[in-house]
Amino acid sequence: MKAWMIAAFAACFGAGCATHVDPQRIAAPGPAVTFQSNALRPANGEALIGADALQPGDILLSTGNSLTSAGIRLMTTAPVSHAALYLGDGDVAEAVGSGVRLRRLETMVDDEAVVVAFRHPRFQPEQGVPMRDFADRSIGRRYDYVGVMLHAPFSLQRRICELPLLPAPAREGCLRGIATIQLGSGSDERFFCSQFVLEAYRQVGLPMTDADPRWISPADILHMREGDVPSQRANQSLVYLGHLKFRPEPAFPAPPTMLGNVQRF
């Protein structure tokens, strides 16, 4: 076995790392195993974009310099800690500690250390209106503190479900079982950040996953991108648009990039 694969498996076993095995490539040249990736750097430093590249419905994943952001990244072993929705006209909708709110895009970019944009390729322009309507109706809804606190033990226990080479159906079944026990079923009365994003997509008829939104973290949304390995099956891979902001050395460094046959971001 090649040295890079040995190193990747060692890292995966240590932190929990979902993999995808392509049976058609097992006997073919090149890697047959794709590892879940935490890479988030702009490709060749050229993938920086401006606000004019965004469209309503785009998903913004970010990380900040606060201790809360560092704690979330530590628990989820991912380089992002927050998820939000771009609604158009410079408005961002998000669920934060004070509840669901609107924030100007430029304010978000100023406040965060890293902001990266993804797009759902099946999202249609006409769906931007009902998505904004949902966001407007949700303004002021309280933050789901209970859901966030329950995610702490869940983030640790789920690692057993994400061991390398565990088949996707077994991984998903294991995660659903643990999530059902630890987190219960979701609610549309209170939201944390990623739960709000998934519920908004469900409201416009484009559920991103069949998993309960309360089970999904910003890290899980990150792994729904093209070329990565989602822990829970994604109904549609997200397209990487680019970074609105990137600081090479955030306050809390992201975990080392997993090696493997994955697309780099």
Tab-separated table of C-alpha atoms in Angstrom:
chain	number	residue	atom	x	y	z
A	1	MET	CA	0.000	0.000	0.000
A	2	LYS	CA	1.375	3.426	-0.912
A	3	ALA	CA	2.700	5.670	1.829
A	4	TRP	CA	0.100	8.396	1.187
A	5	MET	CA	-2.739	5.917	1.650
A	6	ILE	CA	-1.265	4.596	4.875
A	7	ALA	CA	-0.969	8.157	6.194
A	8	ALA	CA	-4.520	8.994	5.117
A	9	PHE	CA	-5.968	5.903	6.769
A	10	ALA	CA	-4.067	6.672	9.975
A	11	ALA	CA	-5.446	10.216	10.027
A	12	CYS	CA	-8.955	8.993	9.266
A	13	PHE	CA	-8.951	6.401	12.015
A	14	GLY	CA	-7.753	9.025	14.465
A	15	ALA	CA	-10.436	11.607	13.697
A	16	GLY	CA	-13.168	9.731	11.863
A	17	CYS	CA	-13.180	10.228	8.121
A	18	ALA	CA	-15.842	9.062	5.691
A	19	THR	CA	-14.593	7.404	2.533
A	20	HIS	CA	-16.061	6.424	-0.811
A	21	VAL	CA	-14.889	3.282	-2.582
A	22	ASP	CA	-15.371	3.164	-6.348
A	23	PRO	CA	-15.682	-0.561	-7.199
A	24	GLN	CA	-15.007	0.161	-10.874
A	25	ARG	CA	-11.538	1.480	-10.024
A	26	ILE	CA	-10.404	-1.241	-7.629
A	27	ALA	CA	-8.644	-3.144	-10.400
A	28	ALA	CA	-7.782	-0.008	-12.396
A	29	PRO	CA	-4.744	2.270	-12.080
A	30	GLY	CA	-5.025	5.149	-9.645
A	31	PRO	CA	-6.751	5.528	-6.270
A	32	ALA	CA	-10.078	3.739	-5.817
A	33	VAL	CA	-10.782	5.365	-2.467
A	34	THR	CA	-11.885	8.985	-2.034
A	35	PHE	CA	-11.338	10.482	1.402
A	36	GLN	CA	-13.485	13.156	2.984
A	37	SER	CA	-11.536	16.395	2.622
A	38	ASN	CA	-11.115	19.389	4.916
A	39	ALA	CA	-9.211	21.417	2.311
A	40	LEU	CA	-10.645	24.914	1.983
A	41	ARG	CA	-7.907	27.061	0.513
A	42	PRO	CA	-8.623	28.900	-2.745
A	43	ALA	CA	-7.294	26.892	-5.679
A	44	ASN	CA	-3.868	28.365	-6.587
A	45	GLY	CA	-4.855	31.508	-4.711
A	46	GLU	CA	-7.015	32.580	-7.651
A	47	ALA	CA	-10.521	31.675	-6.486
A	48	LEU	CA	-11.311	34.956	-4.744
A	49	ILE	CA	-14.662	36.378	-5.863
A	50	GLY	CA	-16.681	39.520	-5.282
A	51	ALA	CA	-20.300	40.048	-4.255
A	52	ASP	CA	-21.282	40.366	-7.918
A	53	ALA	CA	-20.592	36.638	-8.383
A	54	LEU	CA	-23.357	35.674	-5.933
A	55	GLN	CA	-26.976	34.830	-6.685
A	56	PRO	CA	-29.967	34.418	-4.354
A	57	GLY	CA	-29.888	30.999	-2.727
A	58	ASP	CA	-26.099	30.722	-2.540
A	59	ILE	CA	-24.792	29.171	0.662
A	60	LEU	CA	-22.077	30.962	2.620
A	61	LEU	CA	-19.854	28.960	4.963
A	62	SER	CA	-17.527	30.883	7.221
A	63	THR	CA	-15.240	30.833	10.196
A	64	GLY	CA	-14.346	33.548	12.681
A	65	ASN	CA	-11.704	34.266	15.264
A	66	SER	CA	-13.911	33.738	18.319
A	67	LEU	CA	-13.577	30.948	20.860
A	68	THR	CA	-17.043	29.720	19.854
A	69	SER	CA	-15.925	29.318	16.245
A	70	ALA	CA	-12.754	27.543	17.372
A	71	GLY	CA	-14.787	25.164	19.550
A	72	ILE	CA	-17.153	24.253	16.717
A	73	ARG	CA	-14.245	23.585	14.376
A	74	LEU	CA	-12.553	21.471	17.009
A	75	MET	CA	-15.670	19.363	17.597
A	76	THR	CA	-16.423	18.859	13.902
A	77	THR	CA	-12.761	18.668	12.745
A	78	ALA	CA	-13.657	21.010	9.885
A	79	PRO	CA	-12.442	24.464	8.802
A	80	VAL	CA	-15.899	26.091	8.946
A	81	SER	CA	-18.144	26.937	11.881
A	82	HIS	CA	-21.099	28.898	10.476
A	83	ALA	CA	-23.606	28.662	7.601
A	84	ALA	CA	-25.785	31.399	6.115
A	85	LEU	CA	-27.903	32.147	3.037
A	86	TYR	CA	-27.435	34.882	0.494
A	87	LEU	CA	-30.835	36.341	-0.410
A	88	GLY	CA	-29.761	38.881	-3.016
A	89	ASP	CA	-29.497	42.686	-2.895
A	90	GLY	CA	-26.625	42.355	-0.436
A	91	ASP	CA	-28.707	40.625	2.254
A	92	VAL	CA	-27.609	37.556	4.205
A	93	ALA	CA	-30.009	35.543	6.390
A	94	GLU	CA	-28.598	33.568	9.292
A	95	ALA	CA	-29.419	32.034	12.652
A	96	VAL	CA	-27.180	33.336	15.438
A	97	GLY	CA	-27.364	33.523	19.223
A	98	SER	CA	-29.804	36.427	19.145
A	99	GLY	CA	-32.082	34.555	16.726
A	100	VAL	CA	-32.677	34.603	12.977
A	101	ARG	CA	-31.598	37.912	11.460
A	102	LEU	CA	-30.634	39.704	8.273
A	103	ARG	CA	-27.101	41.015	7.897
A	104	ARG	CA	-25.455	42.926	5.092
A	105	LEU	CA	-22.989	40.864	3.076
A	106	GLU	CA	-20.197	43.395	3.485
A	107	THR	CA	-20.656	43.275	7.263
A	108	MET	CA	-20.393	39.498	7.270
A	109	VAL	CA	-17.249	39.566	5.152
A	110	ASP	CA	-15.700	42.178	7.455
A	111	ASP	CA	-16.570	40.219	10.603
A	112	GLU	CA	-15.445	36.748	9.502
A	113	ALA	CA	-11.930	35.411	8.884
A	114	VAL	CA	-12.952	33.155	5.985
A	115	VAL	CA	-16.101	33.257	3.833
A	116	VAL	CA	-16.633	30.717	1.056
A	117	ALA	CA	-19.620	30.462	-1.295
A	118	PHE	CA	-21.354	27.384	-2.705
A	119	ARG	CA	-24.284	27.074	-5.095
A	120	HIS	CA	-27.047	24.501	-5.409
A	121	PRO	CA	-27.060	23.836	-9.177
A	122	ARG	CA	-30.796	23.118	-9.281
A	123	PHE	CA	-31.802	26.335	-7.551
A	124	GLN	CA	-33.859	28.458	-9.957
A	125	PRO	CA	-34.109	32.289	-9.894
A	126	GLU	CA	-37.854	32.144	-9.194
A	127	GLN	CA	-37.154	30.193	-5.988
A	128	GLY	CA	-35.386	33.226	-4.578
A	129	VAL	CA	-38.727	34.886	-3.793
A	130	PRO	CA	-40.158	32.103	-1.575
A	131	MET	CA	-36.743	31.688	0.066
A	132	ARG	CA	-36.687	35.361	1.012
A	133	ASP	CA	-40.305	35.104	2.185
A	134	PHE	CA	-39.318	32.228	4.460
A	135	ALA	CA	-36.354	34.205	5.783
A	136	ASP	CA	-38.549	37.255	6.436
A	137	ARG	CA	-41.104	35.129	8.303
A	138	SER	CA	-38.307	33.623	10.384
A	139	ILE	CA	-36.724	36.893	11.502
A	140	GLY	CA	-36.626	36.960	15.275
A	141	ARG	CA	-37.151	33.237	15.799
A	142	ARG	CA	-35.043	32.095	18.697
A	143	TYR	CA	-31.767	30.254	18.401
A	144	ASP	CA	-31.769	26.495	18.978
A	145	TYR	CA	-29.349	26.422	21.910
A	146	VAL	CA	-30.495	22.946	22.959
A	147	GLY	CA	-29.792	21.543	19.503
A	148	VAL	CA	-26.301	23.065	19.489
A	149	MET	CA	-25.459	21.724	22.955
A	150	LEU	CA	-26.615	18.239	21.969
A	151	HIS	CA	-24.313	18.391	18.930
A	152	ALA	CA	-21.237	18.364	21.178
A	153	PRO	CA	-21.526	14.700	22.293
A	154	PHE	CA	-23.007	13.752	18.922
A	155	SER	CA	-19.925	15.150	17.145
A	156	LEU	CA	-17.758	12.747	19.122
A	157	GLN	CA	-19.981	9.666	19.011
A	158	ARG	CA	-20.585	9.940	15.259
A	159	ARG	CA	-16.895	9.261	14.533
A	160	ILE	CA	-17.443	5.547	14.945
A	161	CYS	CA	-19.861	5.716	12.002
A	162	GLU	CA	-17.294	7.427	9.768
A	163	LEU	CA	-14.436	4.962	9.939
A	164	PRO	CA	-12.634	4.434	6.616
A	165	LEU	CA	-14.064	1.835	4.200
A	166	LEU	CA	-17.376	1.605	6.050
A	167	PRO	CA	-19.977	1.340	3.243
A	168	ALA	CA	-22.107	4.436	2.728
A	169	PRO	CA	-25.428	2.719	3.626
A	170	ALA	CA	-23.923	1.418	6.873
A	171	ARG	CA	-22.426	4.829	7.659
A	172	GLU	CA	-25.712	6.626	7.038
A	173	GLY	CA	-27.699	4.096	9.046
A	174	CYS	CA	-25.276	4.359	11.947
A	175	LEU	CA	-25.421	8.173	11.901
A	176	ARG	CA	-29.202	8.200	11.751
A	177	GLY	CA	-29.407	5.809	14.684
A	178	ILE	CA	-27.087	7.849	16.886
A	179	ALA	CA	-28.701	11.132	15.802
A	180	THR	CA	-32.192	9.853	16.570
A	181	ILE	CA	-31.113	8.941	20.090
A	182	GLN	CA	-28.916	11.986	20.779
A	183	LEU	CA	-30.703	14.751	18.874
A	184	GLY	CA	-34.281	13.620	18.337
A	185	SER	CA	-36.399	15.092	15.544
A	186	GLY	CA	-36.129	18.605	14.208
A	187	SER	CA	-38.432	21.569	14.694
A	188	ASP	CA	-39.165	24.718	12.706
A	189	GLU	CA	-39.698	26.805	15.845
A	190	ARG	CA	-36.015	27.430	16.609
A	191	PHE	CA	-32.924	27.191	14.431
A	192	PHE	CA	-29.176	27.037	14.630
A	193	CYS	CA	-27.234	28.152	11.567
A	194	SER	CA	-27.016	25.042	9.385
A	195	GLN	CA	-30.482	23.888	10.456
A	196	PHE	CA	-31.873	27.202	9.167
A	197	VAL	CA	-30.115	26.806	5.808
A	198	LEU	CA	-31.434	23.281	5.279
A	199	GLU	CA	-34.946	24.259	6.336
A	200	ALA	CA	-34.925	27.178	3.864
A	201	TYR	CA	-34.073	24.801	1.025
A	202	ARG	CA	-36.733	22.358	2.169
A	203	GLN	CA	-39.279	25.177	2.152
A	204	VAL	CA	-38.610	25.906	-1.543
A	205	GLY	CA	-38.834	22.237	-2.552
A	206	LEU	CA	-35.112	21.450	-2.772
A	207	PRO	CA	-34.220	19.412	0.335
A	208	MET	CA	-30.435	19.129	0.408
A	209	THR	CA	-30.549	15.787	2.212
A	210	ASP	CA	-33.141	13.373	3.532
A	211	ALA	CA	-31.534	13.613	6.975
A	212	ASP	CA	-33.220	15.758	9.609
A	213	PRO	CA	-31.862	19.346	9.410
A	214	ARG	CA	-31.193	19.246	13.146
A	215	TRP	CA	-28.572	16.564	12.526
A	216	ILE	CA	-26.530	18.618	10.057
A	217	SER	CA	-23.631	20.911	10.963
A	218	PRO	CA	-21.802	23.481	8.803
A	219	ALA	CA	-19.128	20.820	8.322
A	220	ASP	CA	-21.723	18.441	6.872
A	221	ILE	CA	-22.791	21.114	4.368
A	222	LEU	CA	-19.142	21.606	3.395
A	223	HIS	CA	-18.790	17.902	2.613
A	224	MET	CA	-21.842	18.049	0.322
A	225	ARG	CA	-19.690	19.851	-2.273
A	226	GLU	CA	-18.607	18.258	-5.531
A	227	GLY	CA	-15.622	15.952	-5.212
A	228	ASP	CA	-16.037	15.387	-1.477
A	229	VAL	CA	-17.610	12.573	0.561
A	230	PRO	CA	-20.748	13.584	2.499
A	231	SER	CA	-21.383	11.811	5.776
A	232	GLN	CA	-25.124	11.826	5.042
A	233	ARG	CA	-26.217	11.335	1.454
A	234	ALA	CA	-26.695	14.649	-0.353
A	235	ASN	CA	-29.549	14.939	-2.822
A	236	GLN	CA	-27.402	17.239	-4.950
A	237	SER	CA	-23.718	18.116	-4.762
A	238	LEU	CA	-22.973	21.777	-4.179
A	239	VAL	CA	-20.819	23.755	-6.601
A	240	TYR	CA	-17.872	25.705	-5.213
A	241	LEU	CA	-18.047	29.340	-6.365
A	242	GLY	CA	-15.046	30.821	-4.598
A	243	HIS	CA	-13.866	32.630	-1.512
A	244	LEU	CA	-15.230	36.041	-0.637
A	245	LYS	CA	-12.526	36.298	1.994
A	246	PHE	CA	-9.560	34.180	2.992
A	247	ARG	CA	-6.935	34.727	5.645
A	248	PRO	CA	-4.111	32.174	5.362
A	249	GLU	CA	-3.685	31.935	9.140
A	250	PRO	CA	-7.011	32.070	11.040
A	251	ALA	CA	-6.923	32.110	14.828
A	252	PHE	CA	-7.660	28.362	15.001
A	253	PRO	CA	-5.908	26.339	12.255
A	254	ALA	CA	-7.938	23.823	10.312
A	255	PRO	CA	-7.038	20.130	10.666
A	256	PRO	CA	-4.466	18.795	8.162
A	257	THR	CA	-5.798	18.153	4.671
A	258	MET	CA	-6.700	14.514	4.079
A	259	LEU	CA	-4.756	12.882	1.282
A	260	GLY	CA	-6.618	11.127	-1.472
A	261	ASN	CA	-8.316	11.353	-4.798
A	262	VAL	CA	-10.358	14.466	-3.998
A	263	GLN	CA	-10.959	17.816	-5.621
A	264	ARG	CA	-9.075	20.643	-3.901
A	265	PHE	CA	-10.709	23.878	-2.833
